[in-house]
Each structure stands twice: as structure tokens, then as C-alpha cells.
PDB file of C-alpha atoms in Angstrom:
ATOM      1  CA  UNK A1183     118.715 121.546  98.479  1.00  0.00           C
ATOM      2  CA  UNK A1184     115.529 123.469  99.295  1.00  0.00           C
ATOM      3  CA  UNK A1185     112.498 122.878  97.116  1.00  0.00           C
ATOM      4  CA  UNK A1186     111.032 125.738  95.278  1.00  0.00           C
ATOM      5  CA  UNK A1187     107.596 126.998  96.338  1.00  0.00           C
ATOM      6  CA  UNK A1188     106.374 125.613  92.840  1.00  0.00           C
ATOM      7  CA  UNK A1189     107.703 122.096  93.696  1.00  0.00           C
ATOM      8  CA  UNK A1190     106.150 122.032  97.071  1.00  0.00           C
ATOM      9  CA  UNK A1191     102.770 123.210  95.357  1.00  0.00           C
ATOM     10  CA  UNK A1192     103.081 120.562  92.751  1.00  0.00           C
ATOM     11  CA  UNK A1193     103.713 117.807  95.145  1.00  0.00           C
ATOM     12  CA  UNK A1194     100.899 118.999  97.282  1.00  0.00           C
ATOM     13  CA  UNK A1195      98.574 119.016  94.225  1.00  0.00           C
ATOM     14  CA  UNK A1196      99.520 115.420  93.312  1.00  0.00           C
ATOM     15  CA  UNK A1197      99.211 114.211  96.770  1.00  0.00           C
ATOM     16  CA  UNK A1198      95.658 115.624  96.688  1.00  0.00           C
ATOM     17  CA  UNK A1199      94.905 114.020  93.502  1.00  0.00           C
ATOM     18  CA  UNK A1200      96.376 110.773  94.714  1.00  0.00           C
ATOM     19  CA  UNK A1201      94.046 110.829  97.753  1.00  0.00           C
ATOM     20  CA  UNK A1202      91.172 111.755  95.626  1.00  0.00           C
ATOM     21  CA  UNK A1203      91.911 108.680  93.299  1.00  0.00           C
ATOM     22  CA  UNK A1204      92.133 106.401  96.175  1.00  0.00           C
ATOM     23  CA  UNK A1205      88.746 107.585  97.583  1.00  0.00           C
ATOM     24  CA  UNK A1206      87.035 107.159  94.214  1.00  0.00           C
ATOM     25  CA  UNK A1207      88.597 103.472  93.898  1.00  0.00           C
ATOM     26  CA  UNK A1208      87.887 102.702  97.586  1.00  0.00           C
ATOM     27  CA  UNK A1209      84.300 101.031  96.920  1.00  0.00           C
ATOM     28  CA  UNK A1210      85.905  98.745  94.218  1.00  0.00           C
ATOM     29  CA  UNK A1211      88.763  97.613  96.610  1.00  0.00           C
ATOM     30  CA  UNK A1212      88.527  94.340  98.560  1.00  0.00           C
ATOM     31  CA  UNK A1213      89.720  93.931 102.197  1.00  0.00           C
ATOM     32  CA  UNK A1214      93.296  93.036 101.231  1.00  0.00           C
ATOM     33  CA  UNK A1215      93.665  96.018  98.905  1.00  0.00           C
ATOM     34  CA  UNK A1216      92.193  98.400 101.481  1.00  0.00           C
ATOM     35  CA  UNK A1217      94.590  97.091 104.102  1.00  0.00           C
ATOM     36  CA  UNK A1218      97.522  97.586 101.586  1.00  0.00           C
ATOM     37  CA  UNK A1219      96.445 101.132 100.871  1.00  0.00           C
ATOM     38  CA  UNK A1220      95.936 102.154 104.642  1.00  0.00           C
ATOM     39  CA  UNK A1221      98.771 100.129 106.127  1.00  0.00           C
ATOM     40  CA  UNK A1222     101.439  99.965 103.521  1.00  0.00           C
ATOM     41  CA  UNK A1223     101.064 102.405 100.792  1.00  0.00           C
ATOM     42  CA  UNK A1224      99.982 105.613 102.286  1.00  0.00           C
ATOM     43  CA  UNK A1225     102.127 105.507 105.254  1.00  0.00           C
ATOM     44  CA  UNK A1226     105.817 106.284 105.601  1.00  0.00           C
ATOM     45  CA  UNK A1227     106.711 103.281 107.693  1.00  0.00           C
ATOM     46  CA  UNK A1228     104.136 100.742 106.625  1.00  0.00           C
ATOM     47  CA  UNK A1229     103.658  97.173 107.666  1.00  0.00           C
ATOM     48  CA  UNK A1230     105.527  94.401 106.017  1.00  0.00           C
ATOM     49  CA  UNK A1231     104.127  92.151 103.205  1.00  0.00           C
ATOM     50  CA  UNK A1232     104.894  89.218 105.631  1.00  0.00           C
ATOM     51  CA  UNK A1233     102.556  90.833 108.340  1.00  0.00           C
ATOM     52  CA  UNK A1234      99.760  91.342 105.823  1.00  0.00           C
ATOM     53  CA  UNK A1235     100.376  87.800 104.448  1.00  0.00           C
ATOM     54  CA  UNK A1236      99.968  86.205 107.797  1.00  0.00           C
ATOM     55  CA  UNK A1237      96.765  88.315 108.554  1.00  0.00           C
ATOM     56  CA  UNK A1238      94.993  87.234 105.207  1.00  0.00           C
ATOM     57  CA  UNK A1239      96.391  83.721 105.114  1.00  0.00           C
ATOM     58  CA  UNK A1240      98.453  84.072 101.981  1.00  0.00           C
ATOM     59  CA  UNK A1241     102.035  84.364 101.041  1.00  0.00           C
ATOM     60  CA  UNK A1242     104.135  87.605 101.119  1.00  0.00           C
ATOM     61  CA  UNK A1243     104.590  87.062  97.426  1.00  0.00           C
ATOM     62  CA  UNK A1244     100.830  87.155  96.743  1.00  0.00           C
ATOM     63  CA  UNK A1245     100.550  90.335  98.855  1.00  0.00           C
ATOM     64  CA  UNK A1246     103.213  91.999  96.573  1.00  0.00           C
ATOM     65  CA  UNK A1247     101.410  90.815  93.552  1.00  0.00           C
ATOM     66  CA  UNK A1248      98.200  92.307  94.906  1.00  0.00           C
ATOM     67  CA  UNK A1249      99.992  95.461  95.743  1.00  0.00           C
ATOM     68  CA  UNK A1250     101.521  95.609  92.143  1.00  0.00           C
ATOM     69  CA  UNK A1251      97.983  95.199  90.568  1.00  0.00           C
ATOM     70  CA  UNK A1252      96.647  97.917  92.965  1.00  0.00           C
ATOM     71  CA  UNK A1253      99.338 100.263  92.066  1.00  0.00           C
ATOM     72  CA  UNK A1254      98.575  99.850  88.401  1.00  0.00           C
ATOM     73  CA  UNK A1255      94.808 100.329  89.072  1.00  0.00           C
ATOM     74  CA  UNK A1256      95.572 103.616  91.050  1.00  0.00           C
ATOM     75  CA  UNK A1257      98.142 104.833  88.452  1.00  0.00           C
ATOM     76  CA  UNK A1258      95.455 104.483  85.835  1.00  0.00           C
ATOM     77  CA  UNK A1259      92.895 106.642  87.821  1.00  0.00           C
ATOM     78  CA  UNK A1260      95.639 109.180  88.880  1.00  0.00           C
ATOM     79  CA  UNK A1261      96.867 109.762  85.311  1.00  0.00           C
ATOM     80  CA  UNK A1262      93.462 109.606  83.647  1.00  0.00           C
ATOM     81  CA  UNK A1263      92.787 112.979  81.823  1.00  0.00           C
ATOM     82  CA  UNK A1264      96.489 113.929  81.960  1.00  0.00           C
ATOM     83  CA  UNK A1265      97.727 115.978  79.080  1.00  0.00           C
ATOM     84  CA  UNK A1266     101.001 116.347  77.357  1.00  0.00           C
ATOM     85  CA  UNK A1267     101.724 119.205  79.700  1.00  0.00           C
ATOM     86  CA  UNK A1268     101.655 116.645  82.573  1.00  0.00           C
ATOM     87  CA  UNK A1269     104.690 114.803  81.578  1.00  0.00           C
ATOM     88  CA  UNK A1270     106.387 115.397  84.921  1.00  0.00           C
ATOM     89  CA  UNK A1271     103.133 114.261  86.749  1.00  0.00           C
ATOM     90  CA  UNK A1272     103.166 111.099  84.740  1.00  0.00           C
ATOM     91  CA  UNK A1273     106.753 110.495  85.437  1.00  0.00           C
ATOM     92  CA  UNK A1274     105.956 111.066  89.314  1.00  0.00           C
ATOM     93  CA  UNK A1275     103.082 108.560  89.044  1.00  0.00           C
ATOM     94  CA  UNK A1276     105.337 105.796  87.615  1.00  0.00           C
TER      95      UNK A1276
END
């Protein structure tokens, strides 16, 4: 299945908005959150939670908890200002 030009453009626009949201949130993130974003969330084959846990001296479960909170924080920024017309965008951000 080939994506339509509109689908490709929509994904590109949302990728740009995601990167903008991350850039805006960056000063508020601590070292672990920044590592999660750079090394786990914004890359196709990110490092494991176990790898980051060892680096930061916490458990992998704790890394996943931090990641979950970080996703929520970024989702709120990403969806702020969305309108009812952005229903598809909200679904993609979930």
C-alpha cells in the first residue's frame, strides 16, 4: 500500500511538531529524560531500558516509568491547541 501525498505531508507536519515540542520541553528535562528522548524515543532502534538503567543506576522498571511520564508530558505539549478537526492527529499522538 502506497501512502497518499496527503498522508506523507501529514506525517511530516506531525514529525515537525513533535520535534518542536521536544525542543520546547528540552530545558525542563533532566539528564535521564534527555537520554530517553535522544537514545530511545526519537530513534528507530533505540537503546534498551536495561542499558539506560545501568548507566543511571536505577532499575529498568524505573526507566520505563520515567519514559511513560515523559511521553505524557510530550503528548500534552504536542496536542496543546489542537482543535476538533485534529482528531486524527490526537489519535496519532496517543
